[in-house]
Amino acid sequence: MLLLTFTMIIVAYLIGSISSAILVCKLLGLPDPRTTGSKNPGATNVLRMSNILTAATVLFLDILKGTIPVWGAYFLDINALYLGFIGVAACLGHMYPIFFDFKGGKAVATALGTLLPIGLTLGGLLVITWVIVAKISKYSSLAAIVTVSIAPLYVYFLKPLYVYPTLMLSALIVFRHRENIKRLLTGTENKITRKM
């Protein structure tokens, strides 16, 4: 079982390392998202430089990067705590992709994908939380930070078995947003903008 878990951790990292934002932008002839806007290869930055459909495509693919390895590991009957490591590996792949010079994004969508196998109710709560905070504040980063911070509480009431794996993911995502937190505190963080 440990060998299987280790294998799934590696697979999750490799899947996470496939940068949807960079590949989609390259396919559509758009600039590399690592050199434009916030320089973050994620759906929000792609939205700033393109349109909703392109950003939604990136978002969907980034979510899949988290869902596929965790769901696969779940059906392989891997321990709940180890599922957390697999989810973290997928997010680390997104953040530090081996295929793209280890320059990746914040892994918010990928983290959401890792949590979706817990249940659609949780997924719905996370999306609603993100939308409400983003709508009120206009900050994608703040919405992400609030959403991942409250995720363990949602999981506690829905499926407490997965609280510790969720805490691992939440801590990782908040840590990855440390520069955003500094900019939020100084009022220099970029707000969500949309260009159709």
Short mmCIF file of C-alpha atoms in Angstrom, two decimals:
data_model
loop_
_atom_site.label_atom_id
_atom_site.label_comp_id
_atom_site.label_asym_id
_atom_site.label_seq_id
_atom_site.Cartn_x
_atom_site.Cartn_y
_atom_site.Cartn_z
CA MET A 1 0.00 0.00 0.00
CA LEU A 2 2.87 2.40 0.77
CA LEU A 3 4.39 1.76 -2.66
CA LEU A 4 1.02 2.42 -4.29
CA THR A 5 0.62 5.62 -2.27
CA PHE A 6 4.12 6.80 -3.21
CA THR A 7 3.40 6.07 -6.86
CA MET A 8 0.16 8.05 -6.71
CA ILE A 9 1.97 10.98 -5.07
CA ILE A 10 4.42 11.07 -7.99
CA VAL A 11 1.60 10.72 -10.53
CA ALA A 12 -0.34 13.54 -8.81
CA TYR A 13 2.70 15.82 -8.92
CA LEU A 14 3.28 15.10 -12.63
CA ILE A 15 -0.39 15.72 -13.49
CA GLY A 16 -0.31 18.91 -11.45
CA SER A 17 2.79 20.00 -13.37
CA ILE A 18 0.82 20.23 -16.62
CA SER A 19 0.15 24.00 -16.73
CA SER A 20 -3.27 24.54 -18.27
CA ALA A 21 -2.86 28.31 -18.41
CA ILE A 22 0.45 28.21 -20.27
CA LEU A 23 -0.71 25.53 -22.74
CA VAL A 24 -4.09 27.16 -23.45
CA CYS A 25 -2.49 30.58 -23.94
CA LYS A 26 0.14 29.10 -26.26
CA LEU A 27 -2.55 27.28 -28.24
CA LEU A 28 -4.55 30.50 -28.67
CA GLY A 29 -1.53 32.68 -29.46
CA LEU A 30 -1.79 34.64 -26.22
CA PRO A 31 1.22 35.85 -24.19
CA ASP A 32 2.75 33.56 -21.59
CA PRO A 33 0.72 34.28 -18.42
CA ARG A 34 3.97 34.13 -16.42
CA THR A 35 5.08 37.34 -18.14
CA THR A 36 1.79 39.25 -18.26
CA GLY A 37 -0.55 40.80 -15.70
CA SER A 38 0.00 39.30 -12.27
CA LYS A 39 2.50 36.86 -13.84
CA ASN A 40 0.52 34.02 -12.30
CA PRO A 41 -0.37 31.11 -14.63
CA GLY A 42 -3.89 30.67 -13.39
CA ALA A 43 -7.48 31.27 -14.49
CA THR A 44 -7.78 34.74 -12.93
CA ASN A 45 -4.75 36.09 -14.77
CA VAL A 46 -5.91 34.46 -18.00
CA LEU A 47 -9.24 36.25 -17.52
CA ARG A 48 -7.37 39.56 -17.25
CA MET A 49 -5.63 38.96 -20.57
CA SER A 50 -8.37 37.23 -22.58
CA ASN A 51 -12.03 36.39 -21.93
CA ILE A 52 -14.37 34.36 -19.74
CA LEU A 53 -14.44 31.29 -22.01
CA THR A 54 -10.63 30.98 -22.10
CA ALA A 55 -10.38 31.51 -18.34
CA ALA A 56 -13.16 28.98 -17.72
CA THR A 57 -11.30 26.41 -19.82
CA VAL A 58 -8.15 26.92 -17.75
CA LEU A 59 -10.18 26.74 -14.55
CA PHE A 60 -11.84 23.48 -15.57
CA LEU A 61 -8.53 21.86 -16.55
CA ASP A 62 -6.85 23.01 -13.34
CA ILE A 63 -9.69 21.52 -11.27
CA LEU A 64 -9.32 18.22 -13.13
CA LYS A 65 -5.62 18.12 -12.21
CA GLY A 66 -6.63 17.82 -8.57
CA THR A 67 -9.68 15.62 -9.01
CA ILE A 68 -8.17 12.90 -11.21
CA PRO A 69 -5.33 11.73 -8.92
CA VAL A 70 -7.31 12.05 -5.67
CA TRP A 71 -10.38 10.30 -7.04
CA GLY A 72 -8.17 7.61 -8.53
CA ALA A 73 -6.45 7.09 -5.19
CA TYR A 74 -9.81 7.01 -3.42
CA PHE A 75 -11.00 4.15 -5.66
CA LEU A 76 -7.71 2.37 -4.99
CA ASP A 77 -8.75 2.43 -1.31
CA ILE A 78 -5.82 4.57 -0.18
CA ASN A 79 -5.98 5.85 3.40
CA ALA A 80 -7.73 9.21 3.95
CA LEU A 81 -4.61 10.88 5.37
CA TYR A 82 -2.56 9.71 2.39
CA LEU A 83 -5.21 11.18 0.09
CA GLY A 84 -4.21 14.50 1.62
CA PHE A 85 -0.58 13.94 0.62
CA ILE A 86 -1.70 13.09 -2.90
CA GLY A 87 -3.79 16.25 -3.05
CA VAL A 88 -0.86 18.31 -1.78
CA ALA A 89 1.38 16.70 -4.42
CA ALA A 90 -1.04 17.75 -7.19
CA CYS A 91 -1.05 21.32 -5.85
CA LEU A 92 2.74 21.36 -5.55
CA GLY A 93 2.91 20.25 -9.17
CA HIS A 94 0.77 23.23 -10.14
CA MET A 95 2.86 25.59 -8.01
CA TYR A 96 6.25 24.22 -9.04
CA PRO A 97 5.73 22.40 -12.37
CA ILE A 98 8.67 20.28 -13.45
CA PHE A 99 7.66 20.79 -17.10
CA PHE A 100 7.70 24.61 -16.89
CA ASP A 101 10.88 25.58 -15.01
CA PHE A 102 9.10 25.18 -11.65
CA LYS A 103 7.24 28.48 -12.24
CA GLY A 104 3.58 27.82 -11.52
CA GLY A 105 0.44 29.29 -10.05
CA LYS A 106 -1.30 29.43 -6.70
CA ALA A 107 -3.17 26.09 -7.12
CA VAL A 108 -6.53 27.33 -5.85
CA ALA A 109 -8.51 25.57 -8.61
CA THR A 110 -6.37 22.44 -8.27
CA ALA A 111 -7.00 22.42 -4.51
CA LEU A 112 -10.72 22.69 -5.21
CA GLY A 113 -10.38 19.71 -7.52
CA THR A 114 -8.70 17.65 -4.81
CA LEU A 115 -11.62 18.36 -2.47
CA LEU A 116 -14.43 17.59 -4.95
CA PRO A 117 -14.25 13.81 -4.36
CA ILE A 118 -15.38 14.51 -0.79
CA GLY A 119 -18.72 15.58 -2.23
CA LEU A 120 -20.53 18.04 -4.47
CA THR A 121 -22.03 19.75 -1.43
CA LEU A 122 -18.56 20.74 -0.31
CA GLY A 123 -17.67 21.84 -3.83
CA GLY A 124 -20.78 24.00 -3.96
CA LEU A 125 -20.04 25.60 -0.59
CA LEU A 126 -16.48 26.40 -1.64
CA VAL A 127 -17.54 27.93 -4.95
CA ILE A 128 -20.28 29.99 -3.29
CA THR A 129 -17.85 31.24 -0.64
CA TRP A 130 -15.29 32.23 -3.29
CA VAL A 131 -17.90 34.02 -5.41
CA ILE A 132 -19.36 35.96 -2.48
CA VAL A 133 -15.98 37.15 -1.19
CA ALA A 134 -14.73 37.96 -4.71
CA LYS A 135 -17.95 39.83 -5.54
CA ILE A 136 -17.76 41.93 -2.38
CA SER A 137 -14.01 42.56 -2.26
CA LYS A 138 -13.05 42.35 -5.98
CA TYR A 139 -9.92 40.47 -4.88
CA SER A 140 -9.44 36.95 -6.24
CA SER A 141 -6.61 36.30 -3.78
CA LEU A 142 -8.70 37.30 -0.75
CA ALA A 143 -11.54 35.10 -1.97
CA ALA A 144 -9.12 32.18 -2.29
CA ILE A 145 -7.59 32.75 1.15
CA VAL A 146 -10.97 33.00 2.87
CA THR A 147 -12.33 29.97 1.00
CA VAL A 148 -9.44 27.62 1.77
CA SER A 149 -9.33 28.86 5.37
CA ILE A 150 -12.97 27.97 5.94
CA ALA A 151 -12.79 24.69 3.95
CA PRO A 152 -11.71 22.55 6.96
CA LEU A 153 -14.77 23.78 8.86
CA TYR A 154 -17.08 22.75 6.03
CA VAL A 155 -15.37 19.36 5.86
CA TYR A 156 -15.68 18.92 9.63
CA PHE A 157 -19.47 19.14 9.39
CA LEU A 158 -19.77 17.14 6.15
CA LYS A 159 -17.12 14.39 6.37
CA PRO A 160 -14.84 14.83 9.41
CA LEU A 161 -12.63 11.93 8.28
CA TYR A 162 -11.05 14.31 5.76
CA VAL A 163 -10.40 17.27 8.07
CA TYR A 164 -6.64 16.66 8.40
CA PRO A 165 -6.03 16.25 4.66
CA THR A 166 -8.04 19.44 4.10
CA LEU A 167 -6.00 21.29 6.73
CA MET A 168 -2.82 20.30 4.87
CA LEU A 169 -4.18 21.70 1.62
CA SER A 170 -5.46 24.88 3.26
CA ALA A 171 -2.11 25.58 4.94
CA LEU A 172 -0.28 25.07 1.64
CA ILE A 173 -2.56 27.41 -0.31
CA VAL A 174 -2.44 30.15 2.34
CA PHE A 175 1.36 29.85 2.45
CA ARG A 176 1.50 30.19 -1.34
CA HIS A 177 -0.54 33.42 -1.02
CA ARG A 178 1.85 35.04 1.47
CA GLU A 179 2.90 37.75 -1.01
CA ASN A 180 -0.74 38.42 -1.84
CA ILE A 181 -1.46 38.82 1.87
CA LYS A 182 1.29 41.43 2.12
CA ARG A 183 -0.13 43.31 -0.86
CA LEU A 184 -3.66 43.11 0.54
CA LEU A 185 -2.43 44.64 3.79
CA THR A 186 -0.66 47.46 1.95
CA GLY A 187 -3.50 48.03 -0.54
CA THR A 188 -1.40 47.20 -3.60
CA GLU A 189 -3.04 43.91 -4.60
CA ASN A 190 -4.52 43.66 -8.12
CA LYS A 191 -8.30 43.55 -8.30
CA ILE A 192 -10.31 41.29 -10.58
CA THR A 193 -10.85 42.86 -13.98
CA ARG A 194 -12.64 41.40 -16.95
CA LYS A 195 -11.99 42.08 -20.62
CA MET A 196 -14.55 40.61 -23.06
#
